[in-house]
Amino acid sequence: MCGIVGYIGDAEAMPILLDGLRKLEYRGYDSAGIAVLSEGMVSVARRQGKLERLAGEMQANPLLGRVGIGHTCWATHGVPSDTNAHPHADCTGRIVVVHNGIIENYLSLRERLEVDGHVFTSETDTEVLAHLIESRFIGDLYDAVRQSLLEVVGSYAVVVLCRDIPDTLVAARLHSPLILGHGRGEQFVASDVPALLAYTRQVTYLQNGEIAVVTREGARVTRLDGTEIRREPATIAWDAAAAEKGGYKHFMLKEIHEQPAVIAETLRGRMGEDRAHVHLPGLKLSPDELRKITKVLVIACGTAYHAGFVGKYAFESLARVPVEIDVASELRYRTPIVDEHTLALVISQSGETADTLAAMRDAKEHGAHVLAVTNVVGSSVDRDADSILYTYAGPEIAVASTKAYTTQLMTLYQVALYLAEVRGTLDDDARARFIEALQRLPEQMATVLETEPLVKKLAEAFCGVHDTLYLGRGVNFPTALEGALKLKEISYIHAEGYAAGEMKHGPIALITPQCPTVAIAVPGGVYEKMLSNIKEVKARQGHVIAVGATDDPDLRKYADDIIPIPRTAELFTPVLAIVPLQLFSYYCADTLGLDIDQPRNLAKSVTVE
Ligand code: AGP
C-alpha cells in the first residue's frame, strides 16, 4: 500500500505535494519522492526512508514548478532504496509516474521493453509503466497511458506527468483507490481524502477502470475504452482525523474492513496468469531443496503464532510435511531439533518482535533455511531471512492485528499449495479446486462483513460479562485462540480459547449462564463433534454464539445465536470465521468506551523480551 498525490494549478506544487504525502504516511513510509515540472524541465527528488528526510532536503533545495506528483511508499517490489523510490521515469526522463498497486505481469512487459531497447534503473514493477507509456507516446499522453494500462494485469492507482504536455496530469485506477480534488483554477489527485482536505472538499472518486485527464480547469473522466463518464463531485464532510481513518471511528475497524481488498492483494502476483499454479518468487529454495525439507518449524508470537498454527494444518494436510510450532519465547529457551533440512517459517507483522528475532537467529545458526512472512519491507526479519514473502496488508496501525492475520493466512495457504505441487502430494484437479476457493475468499469475506450489525448487537448484549470461552476444533482451534486473544486485548474481558475436545478435561466446569461460549462450527470433518460440544454447553445453561455456514439448518437447533459465513474449503474457513470474532471484540470494546487502537499495557510491536 502506498500514498500518491498530484497537483496542477498556480501555486508552487512542492509544498502541496509534501503536505499531501504527510497526510498519507499511514499508507507507507519506507521511501518517498516528488517530481515537479517547470519550463519544460522535470525535476525529481526521491529518498529511501521517512518523508521528513526528503522534506528536509527540499527545504534547502526546493523544486520549483506548478505541476507535480509525489509518492510515499510501502514497498512491494524491491527493497527500499533511492533508486527504487518513486517517481519513476522513462528512458528520456520526460515521462514520470507514481503508482500504488501491483503489476502482476511486469516481468513479461519488462522483458519485451528491454528487447525494444528500454533501459531500466530500478527493481520495481512501476518503472515498467513509465517505459510502456514512452513506447506508446506520440504526443497524446492520455492515449499513451490508456493504451499502456490496457496491457497491465494487476492493480494500480497511477498519476503521470510529461515534460512535453506541461498543463496536464493523467490519472487512472484499478483496485487501488484514487480521488480527484477540485479547486478554483487548480486540481488535486490523491490516494485518500486526508491529502485533499486542506485544499478542497469537492472530490470525484475514480472507479475501477477509469482514467482522467486533469488540467487546471478540471478533469475529464473516461473508461479505458474511451467512453466518457459524467459524475457530479461529492462533498467531503469529515474532519482531518476522521479522514485518516477513512471515516471509521477507529483504525481497527477500518483495517477490519480493508481485509477483502488486502487479501486480494496477497493473491495478485502469486497466482500466475493461468491461475493454476502458485508462484513464490521470494522463496529462494529450488524444488529439489524443498523436497529435502524434513520439517517446518513455525516461529512466531501472538496473532502471528495463531496464523502459523493454521499454517500447520495446511502444510500437513496439503504438503504432507511435519510441522512443529511453538511460541518464540518458549522455542528460544528449549533445544528444538533443527538442521539444514529444517524450513524455519518465521511469521511477524512488524518484523521486529524480539523473541521471534532471537528464535529465528538460533534456527539459522543450526542450519535452517529461514522463510519469513512479514508485512514490513526492510524490517529486521526481512533483512535476516533467507527467503521472504510479504503480506501486502499495508501499514497496520491498530495494536490489535486483523488484516495482517488474514493476509498471513492467505500467504501460508499459498506456500502450502506450492509445497504440495513441488512435493507431488496434491493432484492437479485438487490443487485447481483449492486455488479456485482461494480466489473466491475476498468476495466471500466482503459478504461476512455484512453481518456487522448482527455482531454489533451481540457485542452490546454480552460486553458486560467477565469470562468467555471460545471453542474450535481442527483448523479452527487456532481461530478460537485468535478470537479469544482479540477479545482479551481490546475489551479486557477474560477469554479462553480452547480445543473443544478438551471440554470434558476441565473447561466445562466454567460453563454458567454468565460465561457465554463462542463456538466455530463450520461444515467439515469435525462439525458433528462441534455440535456435540455445543449441546454440552447448552445442557449446563451456557449461552452459545456459533459461527457457522449460512445455510446450516442443524446449527440453528442448538446454538442461541448464529453468525453466518459462506461455505468454502474447510481448510480456508479460518480466513472467514475470524472476521465476526474481530468485529465482536471491536464492538464489545467500543460499547465499553475503551481505547481500541491503543489498548492499555500493549504495544504494536514487542521489540523487548
Ligand atoms: C495481536 O493482536 C497482538 N498485537 C500481538 O499478539 C502480536 O500479534 C504479536 O506481538 C506479534 O507481533 P508481530 O506479528 O509483529 O511479530
CSV table of C-alpha atoms and ligand atoms in Angstrom, one decimal, residues 252 299-306 347-354 356 373-374 376 381 396 398-402 404 408 482 485-486 489-490 602-606, ligand 1:
chain,number,residue,atom,x,y,z
A,252,MET,CA,-9.0,-1.2,13.9
A,299,ILE,CA,8.4,-19.3,14.8
A,300,ALA,CA,6.0,-16.5,15.9
A,301,CYS,CA,4.2,-14.8,18.7
A,302,GLY,CA,0.7,-13.8,19.5
A,303,THR,CA,-1.6,-13.5,16.5
A,304,ALA,CA,1.2,-14.4,14.1
A,305,TYR,CA,1.6,-17.7,16.1
A,306,HIS,CA,-2.1,-18.4,15.6
A,347,ILE,CA,5.9,-15.0,10.8
A,348,SER,CA,5.8,-11.4,12.1
A,349,GLN,CA,3.7,-8.5,11.0
A,350,SER,CA,6.2,-5.9,12.3
A,351,GLY,CA,9.3,-8.0,11.6
A,352,GLU,CA,10.7,-6.6,14.9
A,353,THR,CA,9.4,-8.9,17.7
A,354,ALA,CA,12.3,-9.6,20.0
A,356,THR,CA,10.8,-14.0,17.2
A,373,VAL,CA,6.4,-13.9,6.2
A,374,THR,CA,6.2,-10.2,7.2
A,376,VAL,CA,7.2,-4.6,6.8
A,381,VAL,CA,13.1,-10.2,9.9
A,396,GLU,CA,-1.4,-1.9,10.3
A,398,ALA,CA,-4.2,-0.6,15.4
A,399,VAL,CA,-2.4,-2.6,18.1
A,400,ALA,CA,-4.9,-5.5,17.6
A,401,SER,CA,-3.8,-7.3,14.5
A,402,THR,CA,-6.6,-8.1,12.0
A,404,ALA,CA,-2.1,-8.8,9.0
A,408,GLN,CA,-0.6,-14.1,6.8
A,482,GLU,CA,-7.2,-15.8,18.0
A,485,LEU,CA,-7.0,-13.0,22.1
A,486,LYS,CA,-8.8,-10.2,20.2
A,489,GLU,CA,-6.6,-7.4,24.3
A,490,ILE,CA,-9.0,-4.7,23.5
A,602,LEU,CA,0.1,-3.2,24.9
A,603,ALA,CA,2.5,-2.0,22.1
A,604,LYS,CA,2.1,-2.6,18.4
A,605,SER,CA,5.5,-4.3,18.2
A,606,VAL,CA,7.0,-6.1,21.2
B,1,AGP,C1,-2.1,-9.2,18.2
B,1,AGP,O1,-3.3,-8.5,18.1
B,1,AGP,C2,-1.1,-8.5,19.1
B,1,AGP,N1,-0.9,-7.2,18.6
B,1,AGP,C3,0.2,-9.3,19.3
B,1,AGP,O2,-0.2,-10.6,19.8
B,1,AGP,C4,1.1,-9.5,18.0
B,1,AGP,O3,0.4,-10.4,17.2
B,1,AGP,C5,2.4,-10.2,18.5
B,1,AGP,O4,3.0,-9.2,19.3
B,1,AGP,C6,3.3,-10.5,17.3
B,1,AGP,O5,3.6,-9.3,16.6
B,1,AGP,P1,4.4,-9.4,15.2
B,1,AGP,O6,3.4,-10.2,14.2
B,1,AGP,O7,4.7,-8.0,14.8
B,1,AGP,O8,5.6,-10.2,15.4
